[in-house]
Coordinates of C-alpha atoms and ligand atoms in Angstrom, one line a residue:
M1 CA -46.7 -20.1 -69.8
S2 CA -43.9 -20.9 -67.3
A3 CA -42.7 -18.2 -65.0
L4 CA -39.3 -16.6 -65.4
L5 CA -39.3 -15.8 -61.8
E6 CA -41.1 -17.7 -59.0
V7 CA -40.8 -16.2 -55.6
K8 CA -41.9 -18.1 -52.5
N9 CA -42.2 -16.8 -48.9
L10 CA -39.4 -14.4 -49.4
K11 CA -38.1 -12.5 -46.4
K12 CA -35.5 -9.9 -45.8
Y13 CA -34.9 -8.7 -42.3
F14 CA -32.3 -6.2 -41.2
K15 CA -30.6 -6.3 -37.8
T16 CA -31.0 -2.9 -36.2
P17 CA -30.1 -1.7 -32.6
R18 CA -33.8 -1.8 -31.7
G19 CA -34.4 -5.3 -33.1
M20 CA -35.2 -7.0 -36.4
L21 CA -36.6 -4.8 -39.1
H22 CA -38.9 -6.8 -41.4
A23 CA -38.4 -5.0 -44.7
V24 CA -39.8 -7.8 -46.9
D25 CA -42.0 -10.3 -45.1
D26 CA -43.3 -13.4 -46.7
V27 CA -43.8 -12.2 -50.2
S28 CA -44.7 -14.8 -52.9
F29 CA -45.5 -14.3 -56.6
D30 CA -44.8 -15.5 -60.1
L31 CA -43.6 -13.3 -63.0
N32 CA -44.0 -14.5 -66.5
S33 CA -41.4 -13.8 -69.2
G34 CA -41.9 -10.6 -71.2
K35 CA -44.3 -9.1 -68.6
T36 CA -44.1 -6.2 -66.2
L37 CA -45.0 -6.4 -62.5
G38 CA -45.5 -3.0 -61.0
V39 CA -44.7 -2.6 -57.3
V40 CA -46.4 0.2 -55.4
G41 CA -46.7 1.3 -51.8
E42 CA -45.6 4.2 -49.6
S43 CA -42.0 5.0 -48.7
G44 CA -40.3 2.4 -46.6
C45 CA -42.7 -0.5 -47.4
G46 CA -39.9 -2.6 -48.9
K47 CA -40.1 -2.0 -52.6
S48 CA -36.3 -1.4 -53.2
T49 CA -35.3 -4.1 -50.8
L50 CA -37.5 -6.6 -52.6
G51 CA -35.9 -5.6 -56.0
R52 CA -32.4 -5.9 -54.6
V53 CA -33.0 -9.3 -53.0
L54 CA -34.5 -10.6 -56.3
I55 CA -31.3 -9.8 -58.2
N56 CA -29.0 -10.8 -55.4
L57 CA -27.7 -7.4 -54.5
L58 CA -28.9 -8.3 -51.0
E59 CA -29.0 -11.7 -49.4
A60 CA -32.5 -13.1 -48.6
T61 CA -33.2 -13.9 -44.9
D62 CA -35.5 -16.8 -45.9
G63 CA -37.6 -18.1 -48.8
E64 CA -37.0 -19.2 -52.4
I65 CA -36.4 -17.4 -55.7
F66 CA -36.6 -19.6 -58.8
F67 CA -35.1 -18.0 -61.9
E68 CA -35.9 -20.1 -64.9
G69 CA -36.6 -23.0 -62.5
N70 CA -33.3 -22.8 -60.6
N71 CA -33.4 -21.8 -56.9
V72 CA -31.1 -18.8 -56.6
I73 CA -31.0 -19.0 -52.8
G74 CA -28.1 -21.1 -51.7
M75 CA -26.3 -20.9 -55.0
K76 CA -22.5 -20.6 -54.9
K77 CA -20.8 -17.2 -55.6
K78 CA -19.7 -18.3 -59.1
Q79 CA -23.2 -19.5 -60.1
I80 CA -24.7 -16.2 -58.8
K81 CA -22.2 -14.2 -60.8
D82 CA -23.1 -16.1 -63.9
L83 CA -26.8 -15.6 -63.3
R84 CA -26.4 -11.9 -62.4
Q85 CA -25.7 -11.0 -66.0
Y86 CA -29.3 -12.0 -66.8
M87 CA -30.7 -9.8 -63.9
Q88 CA -30.0 -6.1 -64.0
I89 CA -31.2 -3.0 -62.3
I90 CA -32.0 0.6 -63.4
F91 CA -31.9 3.1 -60.5
Q92 CA -33.9 6.1 -59.7
D93 CA -31.1 8.6 -59.8
P94 CA -28.9 8.0 -62.7
Y95 CA -26.4 10.6 -61.5
S96 CA -25.6 8.9 -58.2
S97 CA -25.5 5.5 -59.7
L98 CA -23.0 6.4 -62.4
D99 CA -19.3 6.9 -61.6
P100 CA -18.6 10.6 -62.2
R101 CA -15.0 9.9 -63.1
M102 CA -15.9 7.6 -66.0
S103 CA -16.9 8.7 -69.5
V104 CA -20.2 7.5 -71.1
S105 CA -18.4 4.8 -73.1
E106 CA -16.4 3.6 -70.1
I107 CA -19.6 3.3 -68.0
I108 CA -21.4 1.3 -70.6
A109 CA -18.3 -0.9 -71.3
E110 CA -17.7 -1.7 -67.7
P111 CA -20.1 -4.7 -67.4
L112 CA -18.8 -6.0 -70.7
R113 CA -15.3 -5.9 -69.4
I114 CA -16.2 -7.5 -66.1
Y115 CA -17.9 -10.4 -67.8
E116 CA -15.2 -10.5 -70.6
V117 CA -17.8 -10.6 -73.2
C118 CA -15.8 -9.0 -76.1
K119 CA -12.7 -10.6 -77.6
S120 CA -11.0 -7.4 -78.6
N121 CA -11.0 -3.6 -77.9
D122 CA -12.5 -3.1 -81.3
E123 CA -15.4 -5.4 -80.6
L124 CA -15.9 -3.7 -77.2
K125 CA -16.0 -0.3 -78.9
K126 CA -18.5 -1.5 -81.5
R127 CA -20.7 -3.1 -78.9
V128 CA -20.7 0.2 -76.8
Q129 CA -21.6 2.2 -80.0
E130 CA -24.4 -0.3 -80.7
L131 CA -25.8 0.1 -77.1
M132 CA -25.6 3.9 -77.3
K133 CA -27.6 3.7 -80.5
I134 CA -30.2 1.4 -79.1
V135 CA -31.0 3.8 -76.2
G136 CA -30.9 6.9 -78.4
L137 CA -27.5 8.4 -77.4
T138 CA -25.6 10.1 -80.2
E139 CA -22.1 8.8 -80.8
R140 CA -20.5 12.2 -80.0
L141 CA -21.4 11.7 -76.4
A142 CA -19.1 8.7 -76.0
N143 CA -16.4 10.8 -74.3
A144 CA -18.7 13.0 -72.3
Y145 CA -19.0 12.7 -68.5
P146 CA -22.3 12.2 -66.6
H147 CA -22.3 15.7 -65.1
E148 CA -22.2 17.2 -68.7
L149 CA -25.6 15.5 -69.5
D150 CA -29.2 16.1 -68.6
G151 CA -31.2 13.6 -66.5
G152 CA -32.8 12.0 -69.5
R153 CA -29.5 11.2 -71.1
R154 CA -28.0 10.0 -67.9
Q155 CA -30.9 7.6 -67.5
R156 CA -30.3 6.4 -71.1
I157 CA -26.7 5.5 -70.0
G158 CA -28.1 3.6 -67.0
I159 CA -30.4 1.7 -69.4
A160 CA -27.6 1.0 -71.9
R161 CA -25.5 -0.3 -69.1
A162 CA -28.3 -2.5 -67.8
L163 CA -28.8 -3.9 -71.4
A164 CA -25.1 -4.5 -72.0
L165 CA -25.1 -8.2 -71.0
N166 CA -28.4 -9.0 -72.7
P167 CA -30.4 -9.5 -69.5
K168 CA -33.8 -11.3 -69.2
F169 CA -35.0 -9.6 -66.1
I170 CA -34.6 -5.9 -65.0
V171 CA -35.6 -4.3 -61.7
C172 CA -36.6 -0.8 -62.6
D173 CA -36.4 1.1 -59.3
E174 CA -38.2 4.4 -59.8
P175 CA -36.5 4.9 -63.1
V176 CA -38.3 8.1 -64.1
S177 CA -39.1 9.7 -60.8
A178 CA -36.1 12.0 -60.8
L179 CA -36.8 13.2 -64.4
D180 CA -38.8 16.1 -65.8
V181 CA -42.3 15.1 -66.7
S182 CA -41.7 15.7 -70.5
I183 CA -38.7 13.4 -70.4
Q184 CA -40.4 10.7 -68.3
A185 CA -42.6 9.7 -71.2
Q186 CA -39.6 9.4 -73.6
I187 CA -37.8 7.1 -71.2
L188 CA -40.9 5.0 -70.5
N189 CA -41.5 4.6 -74.2
L190 CA -37.9 3.6 -74.7
M191 CA -38.3 1.0 -71.9
Q192 CA -41.5 -0.4 -73.4
D193 CA -40.0 -0.6 -76.9
L194 CA -36.9 -2.4 -75.5
Q195 CA -39.2 -4.8 -73.7
K196 CA -41.1 -5.7 -76.9
E197 CA -38.0 -6.1 -79.0
R198 CA -36.1 -8.1 -76.5
G199 CA -38.8 -9.9 -74.5
L200 CA -37.6 -8.3 -71.3
T201 CA -39.3 -8.9 -68.0
Y202 CA -39.6 -6.0 -65.6
L203 CA -40.2 -5.5 -61.9
F204 CA -41.3 -1.8 -62.0
I205 CA -41.1 0.0 -58.7
T206 CA -42.8 3.4 -58.5
H207 CA -44.6 5.9 -56.3
N208 CA -46.4 7.1 -59.4
L209 CA -49.7 5.3 -59.9
S210 CA -50.4 6.8 -63.3
V211 CA -47.0 5.5 -64.5
V212 CA -47.6 2.0 -63.1
K213 CA -51.1 1.9 -64.6
H214 CA -49.6 2.7 -68.0
I215 CA -46.6 0.3 -67.9
S216 CA -47.6 -2.8 -65.8
D217 CA -49.4 -6.0 -66.7
D218 CA -49.9 -6.8 -63.0
I219 CA -49.6 -4.7 -59.9
M220 CA -48.5 -5.7 -56.4
V221 CA -49.4 -3.4 -53.5
M222 CA -47.1 -3.6 -50.5
Y223 CA -47.6 -2.4 -47.0
L224 CA -44.9 -2.5 -44.4
G225 CA -43.1 -5.5 -46.0
N226 CA -46.2 -7.5 -46.8
M227 CA -47.9 -7.9 -50.2
V228 CA -51.6 -6.9 -49.5
E229 CA -53.1 -7.1 -53.0
K230 CA -52.0 -8.3 -56.4
C231 CA -53.8 -8.7 -59.7
N232 CA -54.0 -7.7 -63.3
T233 CA -53.5 -3.9 -63.7
K234 CA -56.8 -3.2 -65.5
A235 CA -58.7 -5.3 -63.0
L236 CA -57.1 -3.5 -60.0
F237 CA -58.1 -0.1 -61.3
K238 CA -61.6 -1.3 -62.0
R239 CA -62.1 -3.2 -58.7
N240 CA -59.9 -3.3 -55.7
F241 CA -60.5 -4.6 -52.2
H242 CA -57.8 -4.0 -49.7
P243 CA -58.5 -0.9 -47.6
Y244 CA -55.0 0.3 -48.1
T245 CA -55.2 -0.2 -51.9
K246 CA -58.4 1.8 -51.9
A247 CA -56.7 4.7 -50.0
L248 CA -53.7 4.6 -52.3
L249 CA -55.7 4.6 -55.5
S250 CA -58.0 7.4 -54.2
A251 CA -55.0 9.7 -54.5
I252 CA -54.9 9.6 -58.3
P253 CA -56.5 12.6 -59.8
I254 CA -59.1 12.1 -62.5
P255 CA -58.2 14.1 -65.6
Q256 CA -61.8 15.0 -66.5
I257 CA -63.2 18.3 -65.5
G258 CA -66.3 18.1 -63.4
I259 CA -65.5 14.7 -61.9
E260 CA -64.4 14.8 -58.3
K261 CA -63.1 11.8 -56.5
R262 CA -63.1 11.5 -52.8
R263 CA -59.6 11.0 -51.5
I264 CA -59.4 8.5 -48.6
L265 CA -57.1 10.0 -46.0
L266 CA -55.1 7.6 -43.9
E267 CA -55.2 8.5 -40.3
G268 CA -53.6 6.7 -37.3
E269 CA -50.0 5.9 -36.7
I270 CA -48.0 3.7 -39.0
S271 CA -46.9 0.7 -37.0
S272 CA -43.2 -0.1 -36.7
P273 CA -41.5 -2.6 -39.1
I274 CA -39.1 -3.4 -36.2
N275 CA -40.2 -6.6 -34.4
P276 CA -43.7 -6.1 -35.8
K277 CA -46.6 -7.0 -33.5
P278 CA -48.8 -9.9 -34.5
G279 CA -51.9 -9.2 -36.5
C280 CA -52.4 -7.0 -39.6
R281 CA -49.8 -4.3 -40.0
F282 CA -52.4 -1.9 -41.4
A283 CA -54.7 -2.3 -38.4
S284 CA -53.7 1.0 -36.8
R285 CA -55.0 2.9 -39.8
C286 CA -57.8 0.7 -41.0
I287 CA -61.5 1.7 -40.5
Y288 CA -62.6 -1.9 -40.8
A289 CA -60.2 -3.2 -38.2
K290 CA -61.8 -5.7 -35.7
E291 CA -60.3 -7.5 -32.7
R292 CA -59.1 -10.4 -34.9
C293 CA -57.0 -8.0 -37.0
N294 CA -54.8 -7.2 -34.0
S295 CA -54.0 -10.8 -33.2
E296 CA -54.1 -12.7 -36.5
Q297 CA -52.1 -11.7 -39.6
P298 CA -54.3 -12.0 -42.7
V299 CA -53.1 -14.5 -45.3
L300 CA -53.0 -13.7 -49.0
R301 CA -55.9 -15.4 -50.7
E302 CA -57.2 -15.7 -54.2
I303 CA -60.6 -14.0 -53.9
L304 CA -61.4 -13.8 -57.6
A305 CA -59.4 -15.4 -60.5
D306 CA -55.8 -14.2 -60.2
H307 CA -56.8 -11.5 -57.8
F308 CA -55.1 -11.9 -54.4
V309 CA -55.9 -10.0 -51.2
A310 CA -54.7 -10.3 -47.6
C311 CA -57.5 -8.9 -45.4
H312 CA -59.9 -10.4 -42.8
Y313 CA -62.6 -7.9 -43.7
V314 CA -62.5 -8.7 -47.5
E315 CA -62.6 -12.4 -46.6
S316 CA -65.8 -12.0 -44.6
I317 CA -67.9 -10.1 -47.2
N318 CA -69.6 -11.5 -50.3
I319 CA -67.8 -9.9 -53.2
L320 CA -69.4 -11.8 -56.0
Ligands
LIG1 N1 -29.5 -1.6 -45.1 C1 -30.5 -1.4 -44.3 N2 -30.4 -1.6 -43.0 C2 -31.4 -1.4 -42.2 N3 -32.7 -1.1 -42.6 C3 -32.8 -0.9 -43.9 C4 -31.8 -1.1 -44.9 N4 -32.3 -0.9 -46.1 C5 -33.6 -0.6 -46.0 N5 -33.9 -0.6 -44.7 C6 -35.3 -0.4 -44.1 O1 -36.1 -1.4 -44.8 C7 -37.4 -0.8 -45.0 C8 -37.7 -0.9 -46.4 O2 -36.9 0.0 -47.1 P1 -36.9 0.2 -48.7 O3 -35.8 1.1 -49.1 O4 -36.9 -1.2 -49.3 O5 -38.3 0.9 -48.9 P2 -39.0 1.5 -50.3 O6 -40.3 1.0 -50.3 O7 -38.0 1.3 -51.4 O8 -39.0 3.1 -49.9 P3 -38.9 4.3 -50.9 O9 -40.2 4.4 -51.6 O10 -38.7 5.5 -49.9 O11 -37.7 4.1 -51.8 C9 -37.3 0.6 -44.4 O12 -37.9 0.6 -43.1 C10 -35.9 0.9 -44.4 O13 -35.5 1.9 -43.4
LIG2 S1 -57.0 -7.4 -41.9 FE1 -58.3 -6.0 -40.7 S2 -57.0 -4.3 -40.2 FE2 -56.0 -5.4 -41.9 S3 -56.8 -4.4 -43.7 FE3 -58.2 -6.0 -43.4 S4 -59.8 -5.2 -42.0 FE4 -58.1 -3.8 -42.1
LIG3 MG1 -37.0 2.6 -52.7

């Protein structure tokens, strides 16, 4: 199967008064069509920046992004605009991402207008009605405004808008985190149904490990701009290697009474993403850190089939 998205050594640095902030640093992966790659890691590790660079909302500092075999980096503005219709984003907070002065139908119609997809106003109206139906919004809400709706319905508008141009790839940036738990499941089910029907490919960013376990085919764990572990979701929950992944997954409660899991607490200071020091960025919090970890940055390696880890300690032990 050929990858819809091939990312090679992607970097995004931000200039700050204190130096260069390495938000995404040397991230490489492939994402096959119709699949979901979950991205997890603590706040500030670069998840949203990665998502925004992938769909060209932010310009990459370095690296390559191949979308259906074409390198997006270095494309002319017109080519990027054409490509952007196939790459969309769903934001965490549907309220702040929707223009409060526009009605539901106007918000959904906006991308169709920008890309001049419909030949007449009638066709536009019909297409908006169709999109509302697809995401489960009743027709009578067409003239409502975002503030009149609850979080779940607002997120449905965000999804309809993202679907308007028939995308292939959608970055879902914490799409259910701001919603009530009961509504989260409805929105996740809708997104999964849409994926099946339309063969959509998702990059699914979340803090919620139970959600990512449920929705992702593969998971990427990020720490301070680096990808530290990546593999199939089931495999990761069964067996994981990076000390940071272990700590992260230890925080998920086990829903069975009587089973207690030891939570691995992360101690030590988080190192700065600005002008990062050489070596492993997790070293200040890692119980396995050795001298080498402070001078040599670990490289991502395939330690088992399709299971990638960047850690000197994991490399040194016999895992088979
Ligand atoms: N426009 C910007 N200018 C400077 N620094 C930025 C900018 N956008 C993000 N950053 C920094 O880049 C790093 C990664 O931020 P990002 O928002 O991608 O993290 P995140 O993993 O999405 O976090 P969260 O889980 O809180 O959403 C952070 O240190 C952040 O402060
Ligand atoms: S490279 Fe060293 S410091 Fe980093 S996670 Fe592995 S053992 Fe810990
Ligand atoms: Mg974010």
